[in-house]
Tab-separated table of C-alpha atoms in Angstrom:
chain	number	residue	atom	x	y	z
A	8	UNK	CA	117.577	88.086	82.472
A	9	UNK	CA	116.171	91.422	83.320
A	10	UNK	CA	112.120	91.679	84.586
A	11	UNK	CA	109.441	93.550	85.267
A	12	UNK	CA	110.343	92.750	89.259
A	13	UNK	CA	113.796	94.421	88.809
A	14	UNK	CA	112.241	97.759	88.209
A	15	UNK	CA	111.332	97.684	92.214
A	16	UNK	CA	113.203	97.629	95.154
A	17	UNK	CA	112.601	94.089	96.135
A	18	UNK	CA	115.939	92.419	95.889
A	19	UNK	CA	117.347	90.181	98.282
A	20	UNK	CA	120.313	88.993	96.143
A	21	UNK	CA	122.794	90.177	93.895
A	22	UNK	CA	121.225	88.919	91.048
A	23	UNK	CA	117.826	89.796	88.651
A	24	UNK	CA	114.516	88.647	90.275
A	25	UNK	CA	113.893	85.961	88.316
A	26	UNK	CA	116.748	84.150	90.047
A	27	UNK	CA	115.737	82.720	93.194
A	28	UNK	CA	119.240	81.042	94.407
A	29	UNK	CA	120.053	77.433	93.286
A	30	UNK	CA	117.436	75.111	94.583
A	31	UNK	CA	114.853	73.556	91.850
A	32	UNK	CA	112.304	73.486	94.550
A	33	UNK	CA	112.047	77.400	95.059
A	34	UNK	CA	108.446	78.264	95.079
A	35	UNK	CA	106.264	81.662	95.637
A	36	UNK	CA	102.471	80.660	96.585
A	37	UNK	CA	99.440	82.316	97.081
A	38	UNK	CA	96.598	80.290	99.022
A	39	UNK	CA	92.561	81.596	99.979
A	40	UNK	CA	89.541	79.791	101.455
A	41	UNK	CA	86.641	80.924	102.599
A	42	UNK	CA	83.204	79.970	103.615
A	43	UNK	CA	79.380	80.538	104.446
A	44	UNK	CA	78.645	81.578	107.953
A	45	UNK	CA	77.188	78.110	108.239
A	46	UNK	CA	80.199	75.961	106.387
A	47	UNK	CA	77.631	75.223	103.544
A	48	UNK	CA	79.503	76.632	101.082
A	49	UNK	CA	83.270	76.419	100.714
A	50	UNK	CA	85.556	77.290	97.805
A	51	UNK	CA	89.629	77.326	98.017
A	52	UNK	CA	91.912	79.095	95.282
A	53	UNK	CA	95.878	78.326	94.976
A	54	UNK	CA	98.433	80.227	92.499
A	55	UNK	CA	101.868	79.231	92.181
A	56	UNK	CA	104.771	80.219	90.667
A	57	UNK	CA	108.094	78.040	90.029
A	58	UNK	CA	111.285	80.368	89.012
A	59	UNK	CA	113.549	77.319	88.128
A	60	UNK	CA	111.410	75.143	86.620
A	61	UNK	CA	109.841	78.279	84.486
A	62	UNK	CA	105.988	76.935	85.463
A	63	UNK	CA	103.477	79.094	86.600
A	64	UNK	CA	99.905	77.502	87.800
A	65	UNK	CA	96.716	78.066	89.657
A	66	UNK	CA	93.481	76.499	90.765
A	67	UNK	CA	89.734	77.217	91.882
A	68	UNK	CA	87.940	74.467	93.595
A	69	UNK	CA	84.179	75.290	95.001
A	70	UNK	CA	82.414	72.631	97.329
A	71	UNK	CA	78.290	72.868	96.439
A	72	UNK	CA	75.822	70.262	97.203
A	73	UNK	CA	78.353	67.449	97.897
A	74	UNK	CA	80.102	68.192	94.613
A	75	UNK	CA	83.935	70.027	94.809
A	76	UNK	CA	84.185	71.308	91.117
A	77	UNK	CA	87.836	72.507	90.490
A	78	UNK	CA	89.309	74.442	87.766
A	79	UNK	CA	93.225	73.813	87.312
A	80	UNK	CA	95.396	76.022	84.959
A	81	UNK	CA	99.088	75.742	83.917
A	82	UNK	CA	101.679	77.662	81.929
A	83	UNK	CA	104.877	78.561	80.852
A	84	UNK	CA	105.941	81.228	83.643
A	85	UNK	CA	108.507	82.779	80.758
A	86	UNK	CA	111.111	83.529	84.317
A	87	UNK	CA	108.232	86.597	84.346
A	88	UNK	CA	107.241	86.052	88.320
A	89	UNK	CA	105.266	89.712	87.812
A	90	UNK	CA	102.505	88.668	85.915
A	91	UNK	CA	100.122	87.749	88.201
A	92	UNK	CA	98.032	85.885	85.417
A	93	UNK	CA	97.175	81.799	84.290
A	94	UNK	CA	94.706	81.470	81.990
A	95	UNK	CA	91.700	82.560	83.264
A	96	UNK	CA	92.716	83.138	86.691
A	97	UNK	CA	94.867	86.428	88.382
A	98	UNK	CA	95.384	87.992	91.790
A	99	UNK	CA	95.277	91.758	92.165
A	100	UNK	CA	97.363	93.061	95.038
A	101	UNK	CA	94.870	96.238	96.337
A	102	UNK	CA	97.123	96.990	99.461
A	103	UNK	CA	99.542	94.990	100.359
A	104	UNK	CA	99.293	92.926	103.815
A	105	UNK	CA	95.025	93.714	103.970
A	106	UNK	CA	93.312	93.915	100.587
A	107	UNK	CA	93.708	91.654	97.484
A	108	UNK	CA	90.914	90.174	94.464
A	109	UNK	CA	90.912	87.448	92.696
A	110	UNK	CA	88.968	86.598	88.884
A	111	UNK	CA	88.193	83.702	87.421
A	112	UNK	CA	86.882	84.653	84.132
A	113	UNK	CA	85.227	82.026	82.954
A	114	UNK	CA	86.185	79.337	81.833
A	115	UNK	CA	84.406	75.341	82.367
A	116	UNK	CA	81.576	77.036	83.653
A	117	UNK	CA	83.374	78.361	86.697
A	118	UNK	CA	83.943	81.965	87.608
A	119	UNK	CA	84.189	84.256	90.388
A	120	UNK	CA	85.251	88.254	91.435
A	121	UNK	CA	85.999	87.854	94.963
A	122	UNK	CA	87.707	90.740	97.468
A	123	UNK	CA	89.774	89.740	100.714
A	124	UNK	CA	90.171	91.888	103.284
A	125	UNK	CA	92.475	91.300	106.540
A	126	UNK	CA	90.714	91.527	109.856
A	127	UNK	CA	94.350	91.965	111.772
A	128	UNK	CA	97.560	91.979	110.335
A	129	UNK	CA	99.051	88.998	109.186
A	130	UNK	CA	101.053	86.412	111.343
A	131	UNK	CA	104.497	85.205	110.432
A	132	UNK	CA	104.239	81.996	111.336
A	133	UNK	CA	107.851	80.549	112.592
A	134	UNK	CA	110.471	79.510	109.685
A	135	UNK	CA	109.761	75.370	108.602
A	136	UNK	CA	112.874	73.724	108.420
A	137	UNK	CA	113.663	70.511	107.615
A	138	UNK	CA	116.206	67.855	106.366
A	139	UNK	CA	115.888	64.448	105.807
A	140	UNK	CA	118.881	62.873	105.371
A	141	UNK	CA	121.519	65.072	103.686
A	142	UNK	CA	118.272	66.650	102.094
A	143	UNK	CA	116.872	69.709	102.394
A	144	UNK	CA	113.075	68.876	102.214
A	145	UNK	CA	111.866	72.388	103.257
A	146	UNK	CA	113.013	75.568	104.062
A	147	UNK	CA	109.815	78.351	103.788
A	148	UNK	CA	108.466	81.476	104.978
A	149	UNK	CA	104.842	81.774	105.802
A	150	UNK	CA	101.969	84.789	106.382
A	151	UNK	CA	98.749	84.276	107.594
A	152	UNK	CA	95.718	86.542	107.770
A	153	UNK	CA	91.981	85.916	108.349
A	154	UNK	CA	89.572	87.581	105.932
A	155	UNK	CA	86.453	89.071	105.368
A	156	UNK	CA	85.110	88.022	101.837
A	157	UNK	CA	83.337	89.439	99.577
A	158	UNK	CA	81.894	89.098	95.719
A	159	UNK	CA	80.795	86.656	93.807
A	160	UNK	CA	80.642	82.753	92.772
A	161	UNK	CA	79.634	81.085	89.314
A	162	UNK	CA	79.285	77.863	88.887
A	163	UNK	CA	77.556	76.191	85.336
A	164	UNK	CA	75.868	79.569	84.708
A	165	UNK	CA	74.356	79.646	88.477
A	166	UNK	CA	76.081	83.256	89.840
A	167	UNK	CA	75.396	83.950	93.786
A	168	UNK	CA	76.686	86.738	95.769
A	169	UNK	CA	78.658	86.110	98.938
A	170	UNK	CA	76.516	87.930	101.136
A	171	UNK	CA	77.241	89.399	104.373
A	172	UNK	CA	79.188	87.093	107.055
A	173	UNK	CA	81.664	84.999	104.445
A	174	UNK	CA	84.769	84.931	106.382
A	175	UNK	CA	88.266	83.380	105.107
A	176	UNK	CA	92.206	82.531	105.643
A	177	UNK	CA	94.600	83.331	102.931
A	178	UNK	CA	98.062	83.127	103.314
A	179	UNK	CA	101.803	83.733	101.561
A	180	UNK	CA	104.329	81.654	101.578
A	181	UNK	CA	107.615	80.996	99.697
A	182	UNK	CA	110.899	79.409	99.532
A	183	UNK	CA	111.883	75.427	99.021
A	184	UNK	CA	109.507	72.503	99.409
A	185	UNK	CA	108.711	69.557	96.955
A	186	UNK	CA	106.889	70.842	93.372
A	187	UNK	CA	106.853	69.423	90.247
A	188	UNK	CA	108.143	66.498	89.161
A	189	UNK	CA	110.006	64.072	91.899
A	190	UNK	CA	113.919	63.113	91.139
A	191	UNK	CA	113.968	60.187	89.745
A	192	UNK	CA	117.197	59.193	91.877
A	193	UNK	CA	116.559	58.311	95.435
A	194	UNK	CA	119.132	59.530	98.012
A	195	UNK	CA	120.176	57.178	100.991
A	196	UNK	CA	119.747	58.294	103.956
A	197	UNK	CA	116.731	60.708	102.550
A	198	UNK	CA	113.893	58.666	102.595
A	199	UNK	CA	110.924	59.976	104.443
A	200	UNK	CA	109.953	58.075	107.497
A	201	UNK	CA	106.632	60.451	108.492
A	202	UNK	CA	104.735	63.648	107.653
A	203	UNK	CA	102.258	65.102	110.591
A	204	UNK	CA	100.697	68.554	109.662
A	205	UNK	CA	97.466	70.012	111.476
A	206	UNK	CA	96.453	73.826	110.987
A	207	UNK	CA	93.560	75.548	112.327
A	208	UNK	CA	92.861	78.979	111.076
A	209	UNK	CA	89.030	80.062	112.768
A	210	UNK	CA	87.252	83.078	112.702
A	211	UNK	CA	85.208	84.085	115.400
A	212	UNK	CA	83.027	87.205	115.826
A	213	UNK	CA	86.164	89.675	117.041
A	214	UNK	CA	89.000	87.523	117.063
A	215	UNK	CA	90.951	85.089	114.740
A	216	UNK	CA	92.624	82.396	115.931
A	217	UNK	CA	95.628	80.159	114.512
A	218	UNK	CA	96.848	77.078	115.858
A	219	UNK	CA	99.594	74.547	113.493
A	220	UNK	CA	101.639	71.692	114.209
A	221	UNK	CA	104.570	69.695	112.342
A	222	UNK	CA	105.579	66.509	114.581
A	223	UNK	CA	107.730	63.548	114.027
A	224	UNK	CA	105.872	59.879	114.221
A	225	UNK	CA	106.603	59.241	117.839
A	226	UNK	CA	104.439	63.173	118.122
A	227	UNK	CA	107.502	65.444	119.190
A	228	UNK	CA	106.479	68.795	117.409
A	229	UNK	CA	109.731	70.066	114.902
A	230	UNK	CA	107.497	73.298	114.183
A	231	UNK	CA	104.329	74.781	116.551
A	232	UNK	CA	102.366	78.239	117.042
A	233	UNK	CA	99.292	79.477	118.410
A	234	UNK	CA	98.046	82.373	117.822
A	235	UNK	CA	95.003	84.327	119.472
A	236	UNK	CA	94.423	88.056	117.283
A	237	UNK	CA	92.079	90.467	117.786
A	238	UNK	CA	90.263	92.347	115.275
A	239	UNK	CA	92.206	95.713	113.985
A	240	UNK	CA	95.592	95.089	115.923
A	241	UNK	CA	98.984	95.670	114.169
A	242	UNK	CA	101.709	93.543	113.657
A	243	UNK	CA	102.804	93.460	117.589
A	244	UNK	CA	99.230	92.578	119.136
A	245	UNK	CA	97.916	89.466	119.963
A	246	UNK	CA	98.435	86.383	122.263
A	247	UNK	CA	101.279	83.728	120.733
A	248	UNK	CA	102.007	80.835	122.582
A	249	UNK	CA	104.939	77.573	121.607
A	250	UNK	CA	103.174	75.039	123.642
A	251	UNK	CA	99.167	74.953	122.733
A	252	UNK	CA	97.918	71.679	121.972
A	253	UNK	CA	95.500	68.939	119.712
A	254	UNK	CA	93.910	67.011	122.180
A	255	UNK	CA	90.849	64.624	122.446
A	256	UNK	CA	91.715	63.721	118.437
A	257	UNK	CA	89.579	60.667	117.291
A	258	UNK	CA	89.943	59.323	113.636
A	259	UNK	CA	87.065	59.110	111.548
A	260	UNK	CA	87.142	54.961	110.357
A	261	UNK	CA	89.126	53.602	107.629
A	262	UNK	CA	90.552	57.133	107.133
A	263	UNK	CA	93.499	59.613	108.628
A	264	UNK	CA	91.181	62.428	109.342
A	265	UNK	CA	89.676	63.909	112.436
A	266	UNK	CA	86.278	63.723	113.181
A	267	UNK	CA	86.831	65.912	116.858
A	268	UNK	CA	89.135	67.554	118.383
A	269	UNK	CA	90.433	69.867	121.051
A	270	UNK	CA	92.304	72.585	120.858
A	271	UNK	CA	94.469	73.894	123.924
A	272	UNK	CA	96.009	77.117	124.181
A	273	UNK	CA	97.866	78.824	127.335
A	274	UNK	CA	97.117	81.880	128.119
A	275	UNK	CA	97.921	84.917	131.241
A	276	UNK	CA	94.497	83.680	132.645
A	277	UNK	CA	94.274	80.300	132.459
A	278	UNK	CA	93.420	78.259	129.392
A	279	UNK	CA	91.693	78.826	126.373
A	280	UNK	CA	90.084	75.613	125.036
A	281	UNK	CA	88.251	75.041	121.452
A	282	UNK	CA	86.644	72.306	120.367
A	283	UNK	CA	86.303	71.555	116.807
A	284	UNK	CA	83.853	69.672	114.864
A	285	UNK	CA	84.281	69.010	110.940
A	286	UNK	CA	81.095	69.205	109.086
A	287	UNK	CA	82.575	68.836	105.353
A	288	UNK	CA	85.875	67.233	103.702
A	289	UNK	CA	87.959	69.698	100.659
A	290	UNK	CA	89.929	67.611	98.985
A	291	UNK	CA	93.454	69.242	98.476
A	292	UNK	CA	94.326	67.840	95.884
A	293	UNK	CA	91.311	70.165	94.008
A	294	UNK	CA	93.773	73.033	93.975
A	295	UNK	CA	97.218	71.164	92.724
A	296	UNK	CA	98.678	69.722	96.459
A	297	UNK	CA	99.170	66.094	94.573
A	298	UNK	CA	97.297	64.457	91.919
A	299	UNK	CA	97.519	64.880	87.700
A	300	UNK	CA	97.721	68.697	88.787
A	301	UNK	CA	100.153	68.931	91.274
A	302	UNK	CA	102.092	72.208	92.197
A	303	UNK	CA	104.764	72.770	89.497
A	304	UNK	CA	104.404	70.262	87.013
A	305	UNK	CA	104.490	71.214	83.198
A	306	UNK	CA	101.428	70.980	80.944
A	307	UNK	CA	102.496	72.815	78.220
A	308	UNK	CA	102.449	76.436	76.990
A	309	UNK	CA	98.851	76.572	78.293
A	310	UNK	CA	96.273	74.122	79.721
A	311	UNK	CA	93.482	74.727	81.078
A	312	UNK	CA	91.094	71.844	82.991
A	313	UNK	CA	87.793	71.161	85.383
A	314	UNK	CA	87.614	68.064	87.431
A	315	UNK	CA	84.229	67.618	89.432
A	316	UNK	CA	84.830	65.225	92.695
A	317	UNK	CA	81.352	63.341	94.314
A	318	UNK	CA	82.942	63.956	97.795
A	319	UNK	CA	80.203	60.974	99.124
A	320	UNK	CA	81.559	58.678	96.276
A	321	UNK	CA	85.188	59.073	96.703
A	322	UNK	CA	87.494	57.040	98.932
A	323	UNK	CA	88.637	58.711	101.811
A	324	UNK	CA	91.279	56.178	102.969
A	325	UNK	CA	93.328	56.352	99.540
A	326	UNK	CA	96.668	58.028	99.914
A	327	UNK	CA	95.481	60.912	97.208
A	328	UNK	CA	92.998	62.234	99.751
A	329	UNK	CA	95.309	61.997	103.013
A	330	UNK	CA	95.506	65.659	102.465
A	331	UNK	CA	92.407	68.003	103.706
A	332	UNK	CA	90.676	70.770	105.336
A	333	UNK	CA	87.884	70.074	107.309
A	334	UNK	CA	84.848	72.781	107.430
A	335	UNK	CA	84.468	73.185	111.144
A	336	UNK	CA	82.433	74.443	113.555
A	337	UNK	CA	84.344	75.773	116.514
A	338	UNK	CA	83.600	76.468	120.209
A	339	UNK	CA	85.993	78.839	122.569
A	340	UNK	CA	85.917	78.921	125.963
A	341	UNK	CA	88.630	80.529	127.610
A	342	UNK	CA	88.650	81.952	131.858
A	343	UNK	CA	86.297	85.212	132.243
A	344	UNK	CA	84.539	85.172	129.095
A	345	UNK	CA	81.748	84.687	127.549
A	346	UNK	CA	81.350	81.114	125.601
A	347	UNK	CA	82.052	82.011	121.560
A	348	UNK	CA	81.108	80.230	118.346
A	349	UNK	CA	83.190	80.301	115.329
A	350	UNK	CA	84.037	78.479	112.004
A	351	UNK	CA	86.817	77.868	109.832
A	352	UNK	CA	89.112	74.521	109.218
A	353	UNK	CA	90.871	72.026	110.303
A	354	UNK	CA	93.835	70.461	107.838
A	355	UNK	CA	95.348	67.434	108.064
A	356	UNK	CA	98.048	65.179	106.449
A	357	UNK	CA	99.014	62.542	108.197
A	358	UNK	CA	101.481	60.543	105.719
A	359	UNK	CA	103.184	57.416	107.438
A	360	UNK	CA	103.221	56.096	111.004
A	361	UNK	CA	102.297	58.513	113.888
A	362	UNK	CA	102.218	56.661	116.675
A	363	UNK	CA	100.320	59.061	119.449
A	364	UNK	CA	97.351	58.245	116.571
A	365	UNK	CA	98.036	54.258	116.583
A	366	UNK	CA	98.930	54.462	113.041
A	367	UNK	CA	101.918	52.784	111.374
């Protein structure tokens, strides 16, 4: 089946774009956050779209007053991966790799026209790989970029502006990872025994910095980066290091998330160190990562929903709300230079035992 994609020179197989191999898994995800100098205000956005099981969705989830109002949308992707476009939500790519917009017209009283631009060029963050049993559970690529933000928020007829200092983390990724529904036939051998995931994109006054970590339950990272970039610098600059570190991690009680911790990163001088204190919990599963909404699973020709979560009523500790990113304030201190402050988050899932953590 021919497509709108096949009219550019973007093919990496012999076959149309709207083929993406053999694997039902194959996905193609955009991702956005950003935030209020202070971490007041916090809103998240995700659009998906699934070749091979023909689904296209997206989501808009804004934290206000204690309250994380969401807006999920799902359709019938058609096999057309071009259309940028469900329901009342798109992405405009403005130049690729630094500027992009997002509307939501409105729809359940939520809207928003926001701009993102790229304060360095993105990161590649290293290939995740990984089988459990005979398996694949993931194989994906992954870009990263800090943002500046800009535009506008509506929520129930209340529109505000961004304002200056709204800073962000988008990112791109794509290729095989659970969506949709799950197969109803177990494998042996396949069962999974432990997910640890921390990522730490912060923005600081001239610098970004990036920091993730997939480990195994006894703590033995499978997949690591840190990243230090400075404002403007191309796709060579900045500082990456394979052996930064979470320290100084203390769980908040009766939940799996973080209330501190420290980040460690080598560098030629010595050692950076940030410290990192959440102020606010997003719920992932406000923009489709598990829940009714989750990435990939049909509703229909179109549907088009709001869920509002009480973040002080909900229950931390249940398994739906393992997965989140903390607002955080953010400290650097690294040899010969001044002390700086920054924000941005800190996501967790910790799923199963991880020992380092006491958990089993």
């Amino acid at each position: 089946m021919l497509t709108k994609g096949d009219d550019y020179p973007i093919h990496q197989t012999p076959e149309p774009i709207a083929y993406s191999g053999t694997d039902r898994n194959f996905y193609d995800r955009y991702f956005f956050n950003g935030y209020s100098p202070d971490g007041a205000d916090f809103f998240a956005i995700a659009f998906g779209v699934y070749p091979h099981l023909n689904v296209g969705d997206a989501h808009l989830s804004i934290i206000r007053d204690g309250v994380q109002r969401c807006l999920h949308a799902s359709r019938v992707l058609n096999m057309e991966r071009m259309d940028l476009v469900v329901g009342p939500i798109r992405i405009e790519v403005l130049e690729p790799l630094q500027r992009l917009r997002v509307v939501v017209e409105r729809a359940e009283g939520l809207a928003c026209d926001l701009t993102f631009e790229g304060r360095a060029f993105p990161i590649e963050e290293p290939r995740f790989m990984k089988r459990i049993g005979p398996r694949l559970f993931m194989d994906y690529t992954r870009l990263t970029q800090n943002m500046r933000v800009s535009g506008w928020l509506e929520m129930d007829g209340e529109r505000r502006e961004l304002g200056s200092g709204w800073t962000g983390t988008r990112d791109r990724s794509w290729g095989i990872r659970p969506v949709g529904a799950p197969d109803p036939q177990p494998v042996p051998g396949a069962g999974l025994t432990g997910f640890f995931w921390q990522w730490t994109p912060l923005n600081f006054e001239d610098r970004s910095v990036f920091f993730h970590v997939n480990a195994d339950p006894d703590g033995k990272p499978w997949n690591t980066r840190a990243v230090v970039l400075p404002d403007g610098v191309g796709p060579d600059g900045g500082w990456h290091a394979d052996d930064a570190r979470m320290e100084d991690v203390t769980l908040r009680q009766g939940t799996r998330h973080a209330e501190r911790g420290t980040l460690r990163i080598p560098l030629q001088a010595g050692e950076a160190e940030i410290r990192l204190e959440p102020v606010s919990t997003f719920l992932m599963r406000g923009i489709g990562y598990g829940g009714e909404w989750r990435h990939g699973a049909l509703k229909g020709e179109l549907a088009v929903a709001r869920e509002d979560i009480d973040l002080a009523r909900v229950d931390m500790g249940a398994v739906e709300n393992l997965h989140i990113q903390a607002i955080s304030r953010a400290v650097m201190t690294a040899p010969g230079e001044p002390e700086r402050q920054g924000i941005g988050v800190f996501e967790q899932l910790i799923a199963g035992p991880y020992r380092p953590y006491g958990l089993g």
